Amino acid sequence: MIFLDAAATTPVRREVLEAMWPFLTGEFGNPSSHHSLGASAATALADARKTVANVLGCRPGEVTFTSGGTEADNLAVKGMALARQAADPALNRMVISAVEHPAVEESARYLERFHGFTVDVVPVDHAGRVTAEALAAVLRPETALVSIMYANNEVGTVQSVADLAAVAREQGVPFHTDAVQAAGWLPLDVKALGVDALSISGHKLGAPKGCGVLFVRGRTRVEPLVHGGGQERGRRSGTENVAGAVGLATALTLAHADQERRAATVVRLRDAFITAVLEGVPGAVLTGDPVNRLPSIASFCFPGTSGESVLLELERQGVVCSSGSACAAGSDSPSAVLLALGIGGELAQTAVRFSFDASVTEADLDAAAAAVQAAVGRVRTLGHMPG
Ligand code: PLP
């Protein structure tokens, strides 16, 4: 099988599993316990926090471990917006982009439904980019928070986060970015990015599912979503997932150490794959920004097919990929991200996303490009198979 769905998830790296193993077995303590087992778990958790902080260029106290990217996004969007509204009830607007992951978008909609917020959606251009001007145009004195993703999970477009964060900062509005897809591929220095909050998920990086991180700058107030024993400095109660935190810290360090080299290698392979698909499949359209895109994502529309049919045909040929984001897969409605890029509903239904991790090879992608050509040809000849 050629696995080209790394944006959905990745296997756990051996080094990560080895780093986690002690905390799943002999060193199984609860970090809050006042005995030696507890103390060694607490030390492991503190070390993992320091390791993550080193990669992000922040202080350990600014790192909160969560149950994944979704929780990190929820905590940032709801927690920061609600804390600002509590301090000043006039702050009741929230800005997101038109291409956010549901973890951000649905959190904003929740604020709208239950907390009197109005959500302002910044449009994107045909490449999926938010411009500084477009952001400036939607900011209001009542804006409590801006949340714009670093890199898109469906089309791979990378935003100029530093420029966008600067626009928000000029107006005194905190800025959160969902860096779940960017982590491991793009620089994550939170000072250089100028962001106040940033989310990461472990399982996109070679750590297990169910662990994530939210960075929140300095004294920024965050209303917790999960109440209880006050762990994670009161931001996220619940016995900590020590092994998960250790795994995430290990995976992040490994990916970061080697980030520029692996990004450069994968960009070269990705571009060759994009060229092969565009040349081999008549009418194929690359979606997202042709230049400012994640090394790891190549996404297309194949007119005259359905994405789901192409997907099934590709799987029969041993190539596994996705027809959109994993969350939207299986749904009949066209991707909201593609519609936001100005792609028509019918064309949007023909979308297929290929995403890679650093282990992808030239031979894999040569074989995959040939399989795509054959799969699209077959679907066009046979007509759509039910998705
Ligand atoms: N944000 C983005 C951009 C994602 O791609 C994903 C996962 O697909 C998430 C958030 C959610 O992360 P998790 O699966 O860890 O909850």
mmCIF file of C-alpha atoms and ligand atoms in Angstrom:
data_model
loop_
_atom_site.group_PDB
_atom_site.id
_atom_site.type_symbol
_atom_site.label_atom_id
_atom_site.label_comp_id
_atom_site.label_asym_id
_atom_site.label_seq_id
_atom_site.Cartn_x
_atom_site.Cartn_y
_atom_site.Cartn_z
ATOM 1 C CA MET A 1 0.000 0.000 0.000
ATOM 2 C CA ILE A 2 1.208 3.519 -0.767
ATOM 3 C CA PHE A 3 -0.108 5.676 2.084
ATOM 4 C CA LEU A 4 -0.699 9.230 0.858
ATOM 5 C CA ASP A 5 -3.008 10.381 3.651
ATOM 6 C CA ALA A 6 -0.517 11.698 6.221
ATOM 7 C CA ALA A 7 -2.560 14.880 6.750
ATOM 8 C CA ALA A 8 -5.247 12.629 8.262
ATOM 9 C CA THR A 9 -2.829 10.865 10.566
ATOM 10 C CA THR A 10 0.631 9.280 10.781
ATOM 11 C CA PRO A 11 1.960 6.090 12.370
ATOM 12 C CA VAL A 12 3.713 6.422 15.729
ATOM 13 C CA ARG A 13 7.473 6.711 15.243
ATOM 14 C CA ARG A 14 9.560 4.021 16.910
ATOM 15 C CA GLU A 15 11.638 6.594 18.862
ATOM 16 C CA VAL A 16 8.389 8.125 20.106
ATOM 17 C CA LEU A 17 7.003 4.803 21.275
ATOM 18 C CA GLU A 18 10.286 3.993 23.015
ATOM 19 C CA ALA A 19 10.249 7.354 24.801
ATOM 20 C CA MET A 20 6.645 6.754 25.930
ATOM 21 C CA TRP A 21 7.013 3.124 26.944
ATOM 22 C CA PRO A 22 8.318 3.647 30.530
ATOM 23 C CA PHE A 23 5.356 5.906 31.346
ATOM 24 C CA LEU A 24 2.881 3.303 30.169
ATOM 25 C CA THR A 25 4.550 0.536 32.194
ATOM 26 C CA GLY A 26 6.916 0.757 35.189
ATOM 27 C CA GLU A 27 6.792 4.558 35.589
ATOM 28 C CA PHE A 28 3.010 4.691 35.531
ATOM 29 C CA GLY A 29 2.570 7.289 38.299
ATOM 30 C CA ASN A 30 0.079 10.117 38.520
ATOM 31 C CA PRO A 31 2.029 13.409 38.422
ATOM 32 C CA SER A 32 -0.100 14.736 41.297
ATOM 33 C CA SER A 33 0.802 11.858 43.658
ATOM 34 C CA HIS A 34 3.147 12.619 46.560
ATOM 35 C CA HIS A 35 5.359 9.577 46.240
ATOM 36 C CA SER A 36 8.321 8.647 44.113
ATOM 37 C CA LEU A 37 6.261 7.200 41.247
ATOM 38 C CA GLY A 38 4.262 10.419 41.125
ATOM 39 C CA ALA A 39 7.409 12.503 41.282
ATOM 40 C CA SER A 40 8.998 10.732 38.324
ATOM 41 C CA ALA A 41 5.811 11.198 36.272
ATOM 42 C CA ALA A 42 5.776 14.893 37.232
ATOM 43 C CA THR A 43 9.418 15.206 36.194
ATOM 44 C CA ALA A 44 8.704 13.552 32.828
ATOM 45 C CA LEU A 45 5.784 15.905 32.251
ATOM 46 C CA ALA A 46 7.887 18.948 33.173
ATOM 47 C CA ASP A 47 10.665 17.783 30.835
ATOM 48 C CA ALA A 48 8.172 17.280 27.997
ATOM 49 C CA ARG A 49 6.832 20.790 28.591
ATOM 50 C CA LYS A 50 10.371 22.231 28.458
ATOM 51 C CA THR A 51 11.084 20.326 25.257
ATOM 52 C CA VAL A 52 7.953 21.667 23.554
ATOM 53 C CA ALA A 53 8.733 25.178 24.832
ATOM 54 C CA ASN A 54 12.227 24.937 23.298
ATOM 55 C CA VAL A 55 10.776 24.178 19.874
ATOM 56 C CA LEU A 56 8.184 26.961 20.142
ATOM 57 C CA GLY A 57 10.660 29.468 21.595
ATOM 58 C CA CYS A 58 8.438 30.126 24.595
ATOM 59 C CA ARG A 59 8.447 29.489 28.351
ATOM 60 C CA PRO A 60 7.345 26.079 29.692
ATOM 61 C CA GLY A 61 4.533 27.774 31.635
ATOM 62 C CA GLU A 62 3.056 28.916 28.329
ATOM 63 C CA VAL A 63 2.528 25.299 27.167
ATOM 64 C CA THR A 64 -0.728 23.479 28.008
ATOM 65 C CA PHE A 65 -1.086 19.810 27.126
ATOM 66 C CA THR A 66 -4.491 18.859 25.700
ATOM 67 C CA SER A 67 -6.188 15.802 24.255
ATOM 68 C CA GLY A 68 -5.326 16.868 20.696
ATOM 69 C CA GLY A 69 -5.667 19.584 18.090
ATOM 70 C CA THR A 70 -9.433 19.825 18.442
ATOM 71 C CA GLU A 71 -9.253 20.493 22.169
ATOM 72 C CA ALA A 72 -6.377 22.951 21.734
ATOM 73 C CA ASP A 73 -8.448 24.891 19.171
ATOM 74 C CA ASN A 74 -11.543 24.809 21.402
ATOM 75 C CA LEU A 75 -9.563 26.024 24.395
ATOM 76 C CA ALA A 76 -7.996 28.854 22.404
ATOM 77 C CA VAL A 77 -11.145 30.055 20.666
ATOM 78 C CA LYS A 78 -13.690 29.645 23.461
ATOM 79 C CA GLY A 79 -11.309 30.113 26.374
ATOM 80 C CA MET A 80 -9.641 33.296 25.118
ATOM 81 C CA ALA A 81 -12.810 34.893 23.715
ATOM 82 C CA LEU A 82 -14.843 34.166 26.867
ATOM 83 C CA ALA A 83 -12.084 35.490 29.134
ATOM 84 C CA ARG A 84 -11.971 38.746 27.156
ATOM 85 C CA GLN A 85 -15.750 39.049 27.153
ATOM 86 C CA ALA A 86 -15.803 38.482 30.937
ATOM 87 C CA ALA A 87 -13.326 41.346 31.363
ATOM 88 C CA ASP A 88 -15.220 43.626 28.963
ATOM 89 C CA PRO A 89 -18.743 42.642 27.838
ATOM 90 C CA ALA A 90 -18.429 44.922 24.792
ATOM 91 C CA LEU A 91 -15.918 42.448 23.314
ATOM 92 C CA ASN A 92 -18.432 40.195 21.599
ATOM 93 C CA ARG A 93 -17.110 39.650 18.065
ATOM 94 C CA MET A 94 -14.789 36.942 16.813
ATOM 95 C CA VAL A 95 -12.850 36.762 13.525
ATOM 96 C CA ILE A 96 -12.054 33.506 11.733
ATOM 97 C CA SER A 97 -11.068 32.805 8.134
ATOM 98 C CA ALA A 98 -13.338 31.109 5.593
ATOM 99 C CA VAL A 99 -11.092 28.021 5.482
ATOM 100 C CA GLU A 100 -10.746 27.063 9.161
ATOM 101 C CA HIS A 101 -10.892 23.487 10.380
ATOM 102 C CA PRO A 102 -14.235 22.636 12.041
ATOM 103 C CA ALA A 103 -12.456 22.624 15.434
ATOM 104 C CA VAL A 104 -12.086 26.407 15.097
ATOM 105 C CA GLU A 105 -15.167 27.181 13.069
ATOM 106 C CA GLU A 106 -17.573 25.200 15.282
ATOM 107 C CA SER A 107 -16.023 26.688 18.427
ATOM 108 C CA ALA A 108 -16.736 30.156 17.034
ATOM 109 C CA ARG A 109 -20.296 29.113 16.127
ATOM 110 C CA TYR A 110 -20.758 27.871 19.687
ATOM 111 C CA LEU A 111 -19.808 31.340 20.972
ATOM 112 C CA GLU A 112 -22.388 32.763 18.586
ATOM 113 C CA ARG A 113 -25.158 30.370 19.690
ATOM 114 C CA PHE A 114 -24.618 30.524 23.443
ATOM 115 C CA HIS A 115 -22.575 33.609 24.334
ATOM 116 C CA GLY A 116 -23.910 36.432 22.177
ATOM 117 C CA PHE A 117 -20.903 36.638 19.870
ATOM 118 C CA THR A 118 -21.009 37.644 16.220
ATOM 119 C CA VAL A 119 -18.595 35.727 13.986
ATOM 120 C CA ASP A 120 -16.912 37.750 11.222
ATOM 121 C CA VAL A 121 -15.511 35.500 8.494
ATOM 122 C CA VAL A 122 -12.537 36.874 6.515
ATOM 123 C CA PRO A 123 -12.729 35.749 2.898
ATOM 124 C CA VAL A 124 -9.813 34.068 1.127
ATOM 125 C CA ASP A 125 -8.612 34.562 -2.441
ATOM 126 C CA HIS A 126 -8.725 31.836 -5.111
ATOM 127 C CA ALA A 127 -5.519 30.346 -3.663
ATOM 128 C CA GLY A 128 -6.967 30.200 -0.153
ATOM 129 C CA ARG A 129 -4.965 33.129 1.211
ATOM 130 C CA VAL A 130 -6.161 35.734 3.693
ATOM 131 C CA THR A 131 -4.654 39.133 2.914
ATOM 132 C CA ALA A 132 -3.661 41.657 5.576
ATOM 133 C CA GLU A 133 -6.120 44.115 3.984
ATOM 134 C CA ALA A 134 -9.000 41.641 4.199
ATOM 135 C CA LEU A 135 -8.253 41.017 7.869
ATOM 136 C CA ALA A 136 -7.940 44.741 8.651
ATOM 137 C CA ALA A 137 -11.328 45.294 6.989
ATOM 138 C CA VAL A 138 -13.213 42.988 9.392
ATOM 139 C CA LEU A 139 -11.549 44.024 12.662
ATOM 140 C CA ARG A 140 -13.795 46.120 14.928
ATOM 141 C CA PRO A 141 -13.316 47.695 18.347
ATOM 142 C CA GLU A 142 -15.505 44.839 19.704
ATOM 143 C CA THR A 143 -13.321 42.039 18.237
ATOM 144 C CA ALA A 144 -12.262 39.765 21.105
ATOM 145 C CA LEU A 145 -10.048 37.348 19.159
ATOM 146 C CA VAL A 146 -8.757 36.452 15.689
ATOM 147 C CA SER A 147 -8.173 32.816 14.746
ATOM 148 C CA ILE A 148 -6.559 32.100 11.366
ATOM 149 C CA MET A 149 -4.878 28.806 10.572
ATOM 150 C CA TYR A 150 -1.178 28.556 9.674
ATOM 151 C CA ALA A 151 -1.667 25.966 6.911
ATOM 152 C CA ASN A 152 -4.832 24.486 5.470
ATOM 153 C CA ASN A 153 -5.536 20.776 5.866
ATOM 154 C CA GLU A 154 -7.380 20.333 2.554
ATOM 155 C CA VAL A 155 -5.416 22.361 0.028
ATOM 156 C CA GLY A 156 -2.188 23.029 1.938
ATOM 157 C CA THR A 157 -2.202 26.819 1.506
ATOM 158 C CA VAL A 158 0.129 28.531 3.988
ATOM 159 C CA GLN A 159 -0.929 31.881 5.435
ATOM 160 C CA SER A 160 1.425 34.799 6.142
ATOM 161 C CA VAL A 161 0.744 34.377 9.831
ATOM 162 C CA ALA A 162 3.332 36.937 10.984
ATOM 163 C CA ASP A 163 1.775 39.654 8.795
ATOM 164 C CA LEU A 164 -1.764 38.776 9.854
ATOM 165 C CA ALA A 165 -0.834 38.631 13.550
ATOM 166 C CA ALA A 166 0.770 42.072 13.196
ATOM 167 C CA VAL A 167 -2.501 43.493 11.825
ATOM 168 C CA ALA A 168 -4.409 42.117 14.830
ATOM 169 C CA ARG A 169 -1.731 43.341 17.263
ATOM 170 C CA GLU A 170 -1.986 46.904 15.905
ATOM 171 C CA GLN A 171 -5.643 46.847 16.969
ATOM 172 C CA GLY A 172 -4.828 45.209 20.330
ATOM 173 C CA VAL A 173 -6.621 41.970 19.388
ATOM 174 C CA PRO A 174 -5.091 38.602 20.426
ATOM 175 C CA PHE A 175 -4.284 36.218 17.559
ATOM 176 C CA HIS A 176 -4.573 32.413 17.618
ATOM 177 C CA THR A 177 -3.316 30.137 14.872
ATOM 178 C CA ASP A 178 -4.121 26.474 14.269
ATOM 179 C CA ALA A 179 -0.691 25.042 13.410
ATOM 180 C CA VAL A 180 -1.828 21.401 13.398
ATOM 181 C CA GLN A 181 -0.839 20.844 9.755
ATOM 182 C CA ALA A 182 2.113 23.243 9.801
ATOM 183 C CA ALA A 183 3.948 21.556 12.673
ATOM 184 C CA GLY A 184 6.915 19.571 11.431
ATOM 185 C CA TRP A 185 6.972 21.411 8.102
ATOM 186 C CA LEU A 186 7.156 25.130 8.885
ATOM 187 C CA PRO A 187 8.964 27.235 11.519
ATOM 188 C CA LEU A 188 7.046 27.333 14.814
ATOM 189 C CA ASP A 189 8.868 30.093 16.691
ATOM 190 C CA VAL A 190 5.950 31.867 18.333
ATOM 191 C CA LYS A 191 7.897 35.117 18.786
ATOM 192 C CA ALA A 192 8.810 35.318 15.103
ATOM 193 C CA LEU A 193 5.210 34.471 14.204
ATOM 194 C CA GLY A 194 3.954 37.098 16.666
ATOM 195 C CA VAL A 195 1.017 34.933 17.725
ATOM 196 C CA ASP A 196 -0.629 34.880 21.161
ATOM 197 C CA ALA A 197 -1.801 31.281 20.900
ATOM 198 C CA LEU A 198 -0.946 28.283 18.709
ATOM 199 C CA SER A 199 -2.361 24.733 18.508
ATOM 200 C CA ILE A 200 -0.513 21.500 17.667
ATOM 201 C CA SER A 201 -1.671 17.880 17.442
ATOM 202 C CA GLY A 202 0.579 14.881 18.145
ATOM 203 C CA HIS A 203 -0.799 12.366 15.670
ATOM 204 C CA LYS A 204 0.065 14.429 12.592
ATOM 205 C CA LEU A 205 3.714 14.250 13.640
ATOM 206 C CA GLY A 206 4.382 10.633 14.552
ATOM 207 C CA ALA A 207 3.010 10.772 18.113
ATOM 208 C CA PRO A 208 -0.189 8.933 19.073
ATOM 209 C CA LYS A 209 -3.716 10.208 18.608
ATOM 210 C CA GLY A 210 -5.162 11.990 21.609
ATOM 211 C CA CYS A 211 -2.362 14.379 22.569
ATOM 212 C CA GLY A 212 -1.946 18.027 21.658
ATOM 213 C CA VAL A 213 -0.559 21.339 22.819
ATOM 214 C CA LEU A 214 -1.876 24.833 23.151
ATOM 215 C CA PHE A 215 0.694 27.615 23.507
ATOM 216 C CA VAL A 216 -0.749 30.740 25.141
ATOM 217 C CA ARG A 217 1.437 33.804 25.553
ATOM 218 C CA GLY A 218 2.344 35.116 28.997
ATOM 219 C CA ARG A 219 -0.530 36.381 31.085
ATOM 220 C CA THR A 220 -3.175 36.094 28.367
ATOM 221 C CA ARG A 221 -6.377 35.082 30.152
ATOM 222 C CA VAL A 222 -7.979 31.781 29.139
ATOM 223 C CA GLU A 223 -11.234 30.542 30.617
ATOM 224 C CA PRO A 224 -10.838 26.779 31.136
ATOM 225 C CA LEU A 225 -13.292 24.456 29.399
ATOM 226 C CA VAL A 226 -12.635 21.423 31.584
ATOM 227 C CA HIS A 227 -13.008 21.980 35.318
ATOM 228 C CA GLY A 228 -11.712 19.788 38.091
ATOM 229 C CA GLY A 229 -8.472 19.350 39.990
ATOM 230 C CA GLY A 230 -6.714 22.352 38.461
ATOM 231 C CA GLN A 231 -3.986 20.545 36.509
ATOM 232 C CA GLU A 232 -2.129 22.395 33.736
ATOM 233 C CA ARG A 233 -2.133 25.591 35.878
ATOM 234 C CA GLY A 234 -5.895 25.460 36.061
ATOM 235 C CA ARG A 235 -6.265 25.678 32.290
ATOM 236 C CA ARG A 236 -7.122 22.042 31.721
ATOM 237 C CA SER A 237 -8.126 19.820 34.609
ATOM 238 C CA GLY A 238 -7.790 16.051 34.494
ATOM 239 C CA THR A 239 -4.955 13.638 35.193
ATOM 240 C CA GLU A 240 -2.328 14.403 32.624
ATOM 241 C CA ASN A 241 -1.565 12.049 29.734
ATOM 242 C CA VAL A 242 2.097 11.755 30.707
ATOM 243 C CA ALA A 243 3.053 9.240 28.028
ATOM 244 C CA GLY A 244 1.209 11.288 25.393
ATOM 245 C CA ALA A 245 2.996 14.477 26.442
ATOM 246 C CA VAL A 246 6.365 12.699 26.323
ATOM 247 C CA GLY A 247 5.475 11.244 22.908
ATOM 248 C CA LEU A 248 4.386 14.583 21.504
ATOM 249 C CA ALA A 249 7.516 16.323 22.810
ATOM 250 C CA THR A 250 9.718 13.625 21.276
ATOM 251 C CA ALA A 251 7.932 13.700 17.912
ATOM 252 C CA LEU A 252 8.003 17.493 17.763
ATOM 253 C CA THR A 253 11.716 17.606 18.555
ATOM 254 C CA LEU A 254 12.547 14.980 15.944
ATOM 255 C CA ALA A 255 10.490 16.730 13.271
ATOM 256 C CA HIS A 256 11.870 20.136 14.185
ATOM 257 C CA ALA A 257 15.524 19.037 14.233
ATOM 258 C CA ASP A 258 15.285 17.994 10.664
ATOM 259 C CA GLN A 259 12.560 20.331 9.435
ATOM 260 C CA GLU A 260 14.346 22.299 6.725
ATOM 261 C CA ARG A 261 15.977 19.272 5.152
ATOM 262 C CA ARG A 262 12.843 17.116 5.126
ATOM 263 C CA ALA A 263 10.717 20.014 3.865
ATOM 264 C CA ALA A 264 13.142 20.643 0.994
ATOM 265 C CA THR A 265 13.212 16.946 0.061
ATOM 266 C CA VAL A 266 9.453 16.531 0.171
ATOM 267 C CA VAL A 267 8.842 19.785 -1.758
ATOM 268 C CA ARG A 268 10.966 18.422 -4.595
ATOM 269 C CA LEU A 269 9.031 15.122 -4.637
ATOM 270 C CA ARG A 270 5.676 16.898 -4.278
ATOM 271 C CA ASP A 271 6.389 19.224 -7.189
ATOM 272 C CA ALA A 272 7.405 16.331 -9.427
ATOM 273 C CA PHE A 273 4.177 14.543 -8.439
ATOM 274 C CA ILE A 274 2.074 17.646 -9.158
ATOM 275 C CA THR A 275 3.711 18.010 -12.580
ATOM 276 C CA ALA A 276 3.182 14.321 -13.384
ATOM 277 C CA VAL A 277 -0.504 14.475 -12.405
ATOM 278 C CA LEU A 278 -1.188 17.722 -14.274
ATOM 279 C CA GLU A 279 0.563 16.381 -17.380
ATOM 280 C CA GLY A 280 -0.930 12.884 -17.146
ATOM 281 C CA VAL A 281 -4.558 13.732 -16.371
ATOM 282 C CA PRO A 282 -6.263 15.986 -18.930
ATOM 283 C CA GLY A 283 -8.188 18.806 -17.257
ATOM 284 C CA ALA A 284 -6.741 18.187 -13.763
ATOM 285 C CA VAL A 285 -6.678 21.336 -11.622
ATOM 286 C CA LEU A 286 -4.297 21.945 -8.724
ATOM 287 C CA THR A 287 -6.164 23.518 -5.781
ATOM 288 C CA GLY A 288 -4.640 25.904 -3.243
ATOM 289 C CA ASP A 289 -1.645 28.184 -3.589
ATOM 290 C CA PRO A 290 0.824 26.835 -6.166
ATOM 291 C CA VAL A 291 3.800 28.307 -4.282
ATOM 292 C CA ASN A 292 2.867 29.037 -0.659
ATOM 293 C CA ARG A 293 1.740 25.516 0.153
ATOM 294 C CA LEU A 294 2.718 22.850 2.638
ATOM 295 C CA PRO A 295 5.481 20.556 1.379
ATOM 296 C CA SER A 296 3.218 17.675 2.362
ATOM 297 C CA ILE A 297 -0.013 18.360 0.434
ATOM 298 C CA ALA A 298 -0.913 18.069 -3.262
ATOM 299 C CA SER A 299 -4.636 18.532 -3.902
ATOM 300 C CA PHE A 300 -6.519 18.423 -7.169
ATOM 301 C CA CYS A 301 -9.924 18.495 -8.801
ATOM 302 C CA PHE A 302 -10.516 16.007 -11.598
ATOM 303 C CA PRO A 303 -13.447 17.312 -13.695
ATOM 304 C CA GLY A 304 -15.799 14.634 -14.978
ATOM 305 C CA THR A 305 -15.306 12.352 -11.951
ATOM 306 C CA SER A 306 -16.424 12.209 -8.352
ATOM 307 C CA GLY A 307 -13.644 12.440 -5.777
ATOM 308 C CA GLU A 308 -15.062 9.484 -3.876
ATOM 309 C CA SER A 309 -15.013 7.283 -7.008
ATOM 310 C CA VAL A 310 -11.421 8.206 -7.779
ATOM 311 C CA LEU A 311 -10.552 7.426 -4.178
ATOM 312 C CA LEU A 312 -12.099 3.961 -4.370
ATOM 313 C CA GLU A 313 -10.405 3.239 -7.663
ATOM 314 C CA LEU A 314 -7.055 4.394 -6.285
ATOM 315 C CA GLU A 315 -7.430 2.189 -3.241
ATOM 316 C CA ARG A 316 -8.038 -0.795 -5.521
ATOM 317 C CA GLN A 317 -4.685 0.051 -7.073
ATOM 318 C CA GLY A 318 -3.005 0.249 -3.674
ATOM 319 C CA VAL A 319 -2.909 4.024 -3.231
ATOM 320 C CA VAL A 320 -4.604 5.447 -0.149
ATOM 321 C CA CYS A 321 -5.541 9.132 -0.035
ATOM 322 C CA SER A 322 -8.502 11.322 0.843
ATOM 323 C CA SER A 323 -11.300 13.129 -0.938
ATOM 324 C CA GLY A 324 -11.044 16.132 1.376
ATOM 325 C CA SER A 325 -10.398 16.519 5.062
ATOM 326 C CA ALA A 326 -10.790 13.274 7.013
ATOM 327 C CA CYS A 327 -13.658 14.874 8.913
ATOM 328 C CA ALA A 328 -15.567 15.754 5.746
ATOM 329 C CA ALA A 329 -14.877 12.445 4.002
ATOM 330 C CA GLY A 330 -18.012 10.439 3.401
ATOM 331 C CA SER A 331 -20.182 13.538 3.464
ATOM 332 C CA ASP A 332 -22.073 14.331 0.280
ATOM 333 C CA SER A 333 -21.780 18.089 0.506
ATOM 334 C CA PRO A 334 -18.867 19.723 -1.291
ATOM 335 C CA SER A 335 -15.998 20.959 0.845
ATOM 336 C CA ALA A 336 -16.630 24.402 2.356
ATOM 337 C CA VAL A 337 -12.924 25.143 1.919
ATOM 338 C CA LEU A 338 -13.063 24.598 -1.844
ATOM 339 C CA LEU A 339 -16.247 26.656 -2.128
ATOM 340 C CA ALA A 340 -14.503 29.467 -0.203
ATOM 341 C CA LEU A 341 -11.746 29.395 -2.854
ATOM 342 C CA GLY A 342 -14.412 30.105 -5.468
ATOM 343 C CA ILE A 343 -14.464 26.552 -6.841
ATOM 344 C CA GLY A 344 -17.973 25.587 -8.014
ATOM 345 C CA GLY A 345 -19.940 22.915 -6.144
ATOM 346 C CA GLU A 346 -19.766 20.401 -8.970
ATOM 347 C CA LEU A 347 -16.006 20.715 -9.432
ATOM 348 C CA ALA A 348 -15.491 20.667 -5.661
ATOM 349 C CA GLN A 349 -17.091 17.186 -5.563
ATOM 350 C CA THR A 350 -14.214 15.921 -7.701
ATOM 351 C CA ALA A 351 -11.490 16.852 -5.169
ATOM 352 C CA VAL A 352 -8.764 14.440 -4.099
ATOM 353 C CA ARG A 353 -6.035 15.217 -1.558
ATOM 354 C CA PHE A 354 -2.660 13.464 -1.468
ATOM 355 C CA SER A 355 -0.576 14.107 1.643
ATOM 356 C CA PHE A 356 2.855 12.814 2.522
ATOM 357 C CA ASP A 357 5.115 12.337 5.486
ATOM 358 C CA ALA A 358 8.887 12.464 5.349
ATOM 359 C CA SER A 359 9.169 8.765 4.484
ATOM 360 C CA VAL A 360 7.589 9.218 1.049
ATOM 361 C CA THR A 361 9.814 8.173 -1.852
ATOM 362 C CA GLU A 362 10.179 9.099 -5.496
ATOM 363 C CA ALA A 363 9.196 5.547 -6.470
ATOM 364 C CA ASP A 364 5.984 5.798 -4.388
ATOM 365 C CA LEU A 365 5.009 9.037 -6.063
ATOM 366 C CA ASP A 366 5.887 7.822 -9.572
ATOM 367 C CA ALA A 367 3.647 4.812 -9.003
ATOM 368 C CA ALA A 368 0.940 6.991 -7.452
ATOM 369 C CA ALA A 369 0.949 9.444 -10.393
ATOM 370 C CA ALA A 370 0.496 6.536 -12.818
ATOM 371 C CA ALA A 371 -2.299 5.149 -10.641
ATOM 372 C CA VAL A 372 -4.040 8.544 -10.606
ATOM 373 C CA GLN A 373 -3.925 8.739 -14.373
ATOM 374 C CA ALA A 374 -5.403 5.232 -14.665
ATOM 375 C CA ALA A 375 -8.008 5.779 -11.912
ATOM 376 C CA VAL A 376 -9.314 9.056 -13.338
ATOM 377 C CA GLY A 377 -9.416 7.544 -16.827
ATOM 378 C CA ARG A 378 -11.388 4.566 -15.567
ATOM 379 C CA VAL A 379 -13.870 6.651 -13.581
ATOM 380 C CA ARG A 380 -14.395 8.933 -16.571
ATOM 381 C CA THR A 381 -14.995 5.931 -18.822
ATOM 382 C CA LEU A 382 -17.286 4.010 -16.477
ATOM 383 C CA GLY A 383 -19.124 7.032 -15.088
ATOM 384 C CA HIS A 384 -19.407 7.736 -11.391
ATOM 385 C CA MET A 385 -19.464 4.896 -8.948
ATOM 386 C CA PRO A 386 -21.471 5.558 -5.815
ATOM 387 C CA GLY A 387 -19.148 7.289 -3.323
HETATM 388 N N1 PLP B 1 -6.854 21.482 12.868
HETATM 389 C C1 PLP B 1 -6.437 21.034 11.674
HETATM 390 C C2 PLP B 1 -5.949 22.005 10.643
HETATM 391 C C3 PLP B 1 -6.450 19.655 11.398
HETATM 392 O O1 PLP B 1 -6.044 19.220 10.197
HETATM 393 C C4 PLP B 1 -6.912 18.770 12.405
HETATM 394 C C5 PLP B 1 -7.001 17.309 12.144
HETATM 395 O O2 PLP B 1 -7.343 16.869 11.071
HETATM 396 C C6 PLP B 1 -7.315 19.294 13.633
HETATM 397 C C7 PLP B 1 -7.277 20.659 13.834
HETATM 398 C C8 PLP B 1 -7.814 18.408 14.739
HETATM 399 O O3 PLP B 1 -6.752 17.740 15.400
HETATM 400 P P1 PLP B 1 -7.035 16.385 16.214
HETATM 401 O O4 PLP B 1 -7.286 15.315 15.212
HETATM 402 O O5 PLP B 1 -5.779 16.172 17.012
HETATM 403 O O6 PLP B 1 -8.195 16.646 17.108
#
